[in-house]
CSV table of C-alpha atoms in Angstrom, one decimal:
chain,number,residue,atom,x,y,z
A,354,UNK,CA,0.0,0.0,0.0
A,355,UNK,CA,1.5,3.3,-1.1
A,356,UNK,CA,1.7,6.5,0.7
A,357,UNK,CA,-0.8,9.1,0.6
A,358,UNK,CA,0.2,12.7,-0.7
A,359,UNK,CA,-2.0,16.2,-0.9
A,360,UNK,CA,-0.8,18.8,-3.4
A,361,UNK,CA,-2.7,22.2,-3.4
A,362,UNK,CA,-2.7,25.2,-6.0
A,363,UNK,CA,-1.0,27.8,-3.6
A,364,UNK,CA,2.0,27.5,-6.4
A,365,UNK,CA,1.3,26.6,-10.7
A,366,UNK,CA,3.1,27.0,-13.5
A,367,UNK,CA,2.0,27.7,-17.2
A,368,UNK,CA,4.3,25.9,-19.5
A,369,UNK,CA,5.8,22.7,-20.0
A,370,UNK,CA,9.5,23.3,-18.8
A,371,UNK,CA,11.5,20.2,-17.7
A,372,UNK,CA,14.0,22.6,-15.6
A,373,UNK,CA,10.9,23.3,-13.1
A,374,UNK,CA,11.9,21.8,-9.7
A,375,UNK,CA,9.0,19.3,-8.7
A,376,UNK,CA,6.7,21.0,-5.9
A,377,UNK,CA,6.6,17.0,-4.7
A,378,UNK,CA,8.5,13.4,-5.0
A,379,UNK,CA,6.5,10.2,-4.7
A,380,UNK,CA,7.1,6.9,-5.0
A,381,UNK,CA,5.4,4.0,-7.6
A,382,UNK,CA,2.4,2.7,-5.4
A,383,UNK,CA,1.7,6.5,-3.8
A,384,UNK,CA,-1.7,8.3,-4.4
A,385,UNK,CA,-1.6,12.1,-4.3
A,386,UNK,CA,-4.9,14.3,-3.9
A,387,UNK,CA,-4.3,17.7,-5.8
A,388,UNK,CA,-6.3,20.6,-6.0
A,389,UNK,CA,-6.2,22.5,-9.0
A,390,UNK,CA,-7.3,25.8,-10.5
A,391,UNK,CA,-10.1,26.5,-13.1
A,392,UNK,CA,-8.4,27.6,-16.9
A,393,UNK,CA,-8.9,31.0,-16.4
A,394,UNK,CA,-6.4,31.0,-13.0
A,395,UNK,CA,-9.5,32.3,-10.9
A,396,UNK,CA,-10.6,35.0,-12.7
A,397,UNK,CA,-14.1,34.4,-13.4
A,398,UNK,CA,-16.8,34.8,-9.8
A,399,UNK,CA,-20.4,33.5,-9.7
A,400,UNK,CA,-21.4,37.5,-10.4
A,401,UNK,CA,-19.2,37.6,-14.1
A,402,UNK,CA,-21.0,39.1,-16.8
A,403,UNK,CA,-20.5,39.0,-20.6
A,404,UNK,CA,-18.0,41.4,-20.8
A,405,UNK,CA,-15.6,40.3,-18.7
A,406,UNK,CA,-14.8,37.4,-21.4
A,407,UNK,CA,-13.0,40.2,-23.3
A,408,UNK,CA,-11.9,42.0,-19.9
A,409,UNK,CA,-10.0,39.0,-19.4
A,410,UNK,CA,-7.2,39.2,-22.0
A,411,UNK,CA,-4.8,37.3,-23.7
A,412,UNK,CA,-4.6,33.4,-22.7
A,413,UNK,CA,-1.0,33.3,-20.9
A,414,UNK,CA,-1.4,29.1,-20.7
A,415,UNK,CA,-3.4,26.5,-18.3
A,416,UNK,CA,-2.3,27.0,-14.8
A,417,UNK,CA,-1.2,23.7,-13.7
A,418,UNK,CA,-0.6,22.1,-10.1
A,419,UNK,CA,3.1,20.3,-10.2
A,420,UNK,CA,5.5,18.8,-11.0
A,421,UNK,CA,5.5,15.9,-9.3
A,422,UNK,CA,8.2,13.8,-9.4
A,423,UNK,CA,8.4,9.9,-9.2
A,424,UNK,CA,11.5,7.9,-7.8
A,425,UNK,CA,12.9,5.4,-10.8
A,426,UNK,CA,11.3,6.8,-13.6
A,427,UNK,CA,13.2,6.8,-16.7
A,428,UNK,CA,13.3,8.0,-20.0
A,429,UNK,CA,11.4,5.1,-21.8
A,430,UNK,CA,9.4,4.2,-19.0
A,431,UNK,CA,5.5,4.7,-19.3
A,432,UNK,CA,3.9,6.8,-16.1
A,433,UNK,CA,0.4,4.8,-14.9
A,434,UNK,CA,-1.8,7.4,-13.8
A,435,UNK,CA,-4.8,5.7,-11.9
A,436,UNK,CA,-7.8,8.4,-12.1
A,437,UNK,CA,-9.2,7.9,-8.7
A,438,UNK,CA,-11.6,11.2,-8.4
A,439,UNK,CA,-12.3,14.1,-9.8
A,440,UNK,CA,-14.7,16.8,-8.3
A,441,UNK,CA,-15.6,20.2,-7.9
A,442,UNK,CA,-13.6,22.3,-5.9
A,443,UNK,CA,-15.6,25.7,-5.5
A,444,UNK,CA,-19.7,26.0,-6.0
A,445,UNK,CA,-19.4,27.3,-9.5
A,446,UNK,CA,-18.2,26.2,-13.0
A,447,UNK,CA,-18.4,28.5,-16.4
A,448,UNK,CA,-18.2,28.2,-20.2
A,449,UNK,CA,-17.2,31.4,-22.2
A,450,UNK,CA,-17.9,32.4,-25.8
A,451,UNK,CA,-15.0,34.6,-27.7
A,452,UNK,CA,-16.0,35.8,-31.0
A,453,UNK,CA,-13.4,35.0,-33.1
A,454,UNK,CA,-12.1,31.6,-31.4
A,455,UNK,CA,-13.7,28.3,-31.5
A,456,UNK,CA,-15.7,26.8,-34.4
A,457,UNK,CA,-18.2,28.7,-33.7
A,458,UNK,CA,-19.4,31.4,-36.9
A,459,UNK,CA,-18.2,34.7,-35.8
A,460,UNK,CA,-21.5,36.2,-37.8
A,461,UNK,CA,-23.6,33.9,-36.0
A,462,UNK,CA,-21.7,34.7,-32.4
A,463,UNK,CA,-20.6,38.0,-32.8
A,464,UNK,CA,-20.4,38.9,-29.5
A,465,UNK,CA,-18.8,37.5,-26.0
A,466,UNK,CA,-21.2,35.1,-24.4
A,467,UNK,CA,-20.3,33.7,-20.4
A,468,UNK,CA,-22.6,31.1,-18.5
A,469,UNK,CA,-21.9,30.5,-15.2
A,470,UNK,CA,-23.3,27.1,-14.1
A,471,UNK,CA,-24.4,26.2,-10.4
A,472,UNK,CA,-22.2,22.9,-9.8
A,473,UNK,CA,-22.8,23.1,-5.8
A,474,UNK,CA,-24.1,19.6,-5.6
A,475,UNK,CA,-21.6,17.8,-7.3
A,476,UNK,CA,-23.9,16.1,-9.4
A,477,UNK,CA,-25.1,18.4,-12.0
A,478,UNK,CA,-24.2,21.5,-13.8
A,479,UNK,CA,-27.1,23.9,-13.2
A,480,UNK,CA,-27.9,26.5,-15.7
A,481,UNK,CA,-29.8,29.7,-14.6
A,482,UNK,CA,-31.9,27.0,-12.5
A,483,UNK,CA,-33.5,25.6,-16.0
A,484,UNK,CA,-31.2,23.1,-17.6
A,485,UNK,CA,-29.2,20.5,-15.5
A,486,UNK,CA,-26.1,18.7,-17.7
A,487,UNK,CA,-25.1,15.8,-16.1
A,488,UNK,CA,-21.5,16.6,-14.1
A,489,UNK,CA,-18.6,13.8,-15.4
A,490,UNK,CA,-15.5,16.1,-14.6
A,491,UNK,CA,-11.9,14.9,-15.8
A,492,UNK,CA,-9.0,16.9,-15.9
A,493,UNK,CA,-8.4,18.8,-19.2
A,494,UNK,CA,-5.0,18.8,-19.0
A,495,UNK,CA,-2.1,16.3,-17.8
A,496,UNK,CA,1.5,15.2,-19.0
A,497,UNK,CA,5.0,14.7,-18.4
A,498,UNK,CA,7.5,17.0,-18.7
A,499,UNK,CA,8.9,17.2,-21.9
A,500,UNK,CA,12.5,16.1,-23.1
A,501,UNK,CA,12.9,19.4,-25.1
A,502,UNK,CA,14.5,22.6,-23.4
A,503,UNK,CA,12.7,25.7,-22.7
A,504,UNK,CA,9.1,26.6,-21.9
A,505,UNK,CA,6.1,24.4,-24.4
A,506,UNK,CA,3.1,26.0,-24.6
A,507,UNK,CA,0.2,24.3,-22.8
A,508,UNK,CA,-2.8,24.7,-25.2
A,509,UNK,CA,-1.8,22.0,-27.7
A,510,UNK,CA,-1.7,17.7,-26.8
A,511,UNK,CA,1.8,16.7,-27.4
A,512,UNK,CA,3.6,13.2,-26.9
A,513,UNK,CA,3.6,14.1,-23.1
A,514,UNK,CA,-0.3,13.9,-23.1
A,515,UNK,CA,-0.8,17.9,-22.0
A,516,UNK,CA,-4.7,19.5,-23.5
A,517,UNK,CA,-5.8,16.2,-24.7
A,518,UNK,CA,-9.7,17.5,-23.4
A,519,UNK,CA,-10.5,14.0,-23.5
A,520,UNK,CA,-13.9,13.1,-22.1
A,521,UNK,CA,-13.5,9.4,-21.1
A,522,UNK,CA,-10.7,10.6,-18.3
A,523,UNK,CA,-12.7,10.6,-15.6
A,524,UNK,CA,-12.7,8.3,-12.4
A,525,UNK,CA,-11.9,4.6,-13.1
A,526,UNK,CA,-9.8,5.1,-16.3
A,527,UNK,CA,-6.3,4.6,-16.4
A,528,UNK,CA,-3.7,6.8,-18.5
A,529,UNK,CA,-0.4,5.7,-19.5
A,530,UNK,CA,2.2,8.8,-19.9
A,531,UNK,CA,5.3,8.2,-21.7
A,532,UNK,CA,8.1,9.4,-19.7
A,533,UNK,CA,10.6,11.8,-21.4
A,534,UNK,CA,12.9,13.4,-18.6
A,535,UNK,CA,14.0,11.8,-15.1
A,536,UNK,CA,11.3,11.8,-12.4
A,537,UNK,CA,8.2,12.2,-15.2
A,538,UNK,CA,7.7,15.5,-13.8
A,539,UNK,CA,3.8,15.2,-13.6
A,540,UNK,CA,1.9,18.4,-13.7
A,541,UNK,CA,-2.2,18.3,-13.9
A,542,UNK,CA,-5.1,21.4,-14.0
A,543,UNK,CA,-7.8,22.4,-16.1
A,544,UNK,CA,-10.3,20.8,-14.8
A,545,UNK,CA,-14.1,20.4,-16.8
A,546,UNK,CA,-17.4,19.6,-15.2
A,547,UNK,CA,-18.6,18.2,-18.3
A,548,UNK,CA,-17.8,18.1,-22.1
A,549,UNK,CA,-18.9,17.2,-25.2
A,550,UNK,CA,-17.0,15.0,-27.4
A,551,UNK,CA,-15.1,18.3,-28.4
A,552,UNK,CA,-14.7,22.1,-27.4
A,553,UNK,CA,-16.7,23.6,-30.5
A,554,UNK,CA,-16.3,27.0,-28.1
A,555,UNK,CA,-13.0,26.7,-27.1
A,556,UNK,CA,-14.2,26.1,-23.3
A,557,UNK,CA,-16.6,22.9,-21.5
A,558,UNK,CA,-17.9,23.5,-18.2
A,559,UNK,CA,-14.5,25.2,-16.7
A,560,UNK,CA,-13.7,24.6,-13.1
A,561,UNK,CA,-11.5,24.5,-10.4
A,562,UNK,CA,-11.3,20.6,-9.4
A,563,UNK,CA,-9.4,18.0,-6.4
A,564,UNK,CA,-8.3,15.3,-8.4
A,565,UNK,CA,-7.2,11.9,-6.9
A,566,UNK,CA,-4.6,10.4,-8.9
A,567,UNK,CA,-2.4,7.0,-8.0
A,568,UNK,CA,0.8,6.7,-10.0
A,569,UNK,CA,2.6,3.3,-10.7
A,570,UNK,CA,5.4,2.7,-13.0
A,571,UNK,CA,6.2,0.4,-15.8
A,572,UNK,CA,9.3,0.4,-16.6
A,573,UNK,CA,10.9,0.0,-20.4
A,574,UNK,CA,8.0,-0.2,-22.1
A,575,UNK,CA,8.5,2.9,-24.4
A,576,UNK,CA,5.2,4.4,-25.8
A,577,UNK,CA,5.4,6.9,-28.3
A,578,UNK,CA,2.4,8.6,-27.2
A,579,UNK,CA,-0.4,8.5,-24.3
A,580,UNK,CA,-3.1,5.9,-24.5
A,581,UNK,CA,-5.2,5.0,-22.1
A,582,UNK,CA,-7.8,2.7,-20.8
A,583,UNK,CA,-11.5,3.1,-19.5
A,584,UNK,CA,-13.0,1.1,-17.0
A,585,UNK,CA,-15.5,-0.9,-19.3
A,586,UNK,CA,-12.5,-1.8,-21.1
């Protein structure tokens, strides 16, 4: 039975940088509970209105909780990450329109549109106490460090797994991370209350989120990319 960690968002970063110190070292076997902050690092409050989606300026990258370090692993190792838990961590989720971004017509969407959703009882998103969308949250973004120098950006899914925005990551599935740099150097955030089977508005329901993750190891097994595997399957 492994240890048991906590990991809050006092401290993120917004790039991938593999010369970030880890914020935390664990071994294979240990589960770490960390709290993480919504995509727009906070900004948004249940009493946001429309134009605070421009107000909010340029996209400086997800704010993410980490690194975490793990004892052993290798370059060619895969990183298990055990999805444990994921749930809200404050009352209130949103989704935000930006003309311009998105698939979304800009001549059908010409303005900025923000919906703050009620997700106080973990169960549901709640929409201006009319429409109720199921909650299934997963974390939008997490990854290993990479093996390139520098700062990466965070908005695009890379070999390190990063903004996959994939729905099916939610509690009980499994995702294997290959592991480019010594430790993995784990970092997680943007965390969604629900989604679609895409972001056709650039956002889902955005939130901040407590994730339970455990991490095991397999060692030498060399993936090229993340893959992963649900609980059904």
């Amino acid at each position: 039975m492994g240890a048991a960690h906590a990991l809050d968002s006092s401290a993120v970063h917004y790039e991938w940088n593999n010369a970030l110190a880890p914020r935390l070292t664990i071994d294979p076997g240990d589960t770490v509970v960390v709290d993480t902050r919504d995509a727009a690092d906070g900004f948004y409050t249940p009493a946001s209105v429309h134009a605070d989606v421009l107000a909010r300026g340029p996209f400086r990258g997800h704010p993410l909780t980490g690194p975490v370090a793990v004892r052993g692993a290798a370059p060619g190792d895969v990183l298990v990450v055990e999805i444990l838990e994921v749930v809200p961590r404050a009352p209130f989720g949103w989704t935000a329109i930006r003309p311009g971004r998105g698939l979304l017509p800009e001549s059908e969407f010409p303005k900025p549109f923000l919906q703050i959703w009620d997700v106080s009882d973990g169960e549901v998103a709640r929409m201006n106490g009319e429409v109720a969308v199921p909650l299934a949250p997963f974390p939008g973004v997490m990854g290993t460090a990479l093996d390139v120098p520098g700062g990466h950006s965070t908005m695009p899914p890379r070999k390190n797994g990063g903004n996959m925005d994939v729905k099916q990551l939610v509690a009980g599935t499994t995702l294997y991370l290959p592991v480019w740099v010594e430790g993995a150097l784990f970092s997680v955030g943007d965390g969604h209350g629900a989604q679609g089977d895409g972001e056709v508005c650039v956002t889902a329901v955005e939130m901040s989120a407590r994730v339970t993750l455990r991490f095991g190891l397999e060692r030498g097994r060399r993936l090229p990319e993340p893959r992963f595997r649900t609980a059904a399957t």
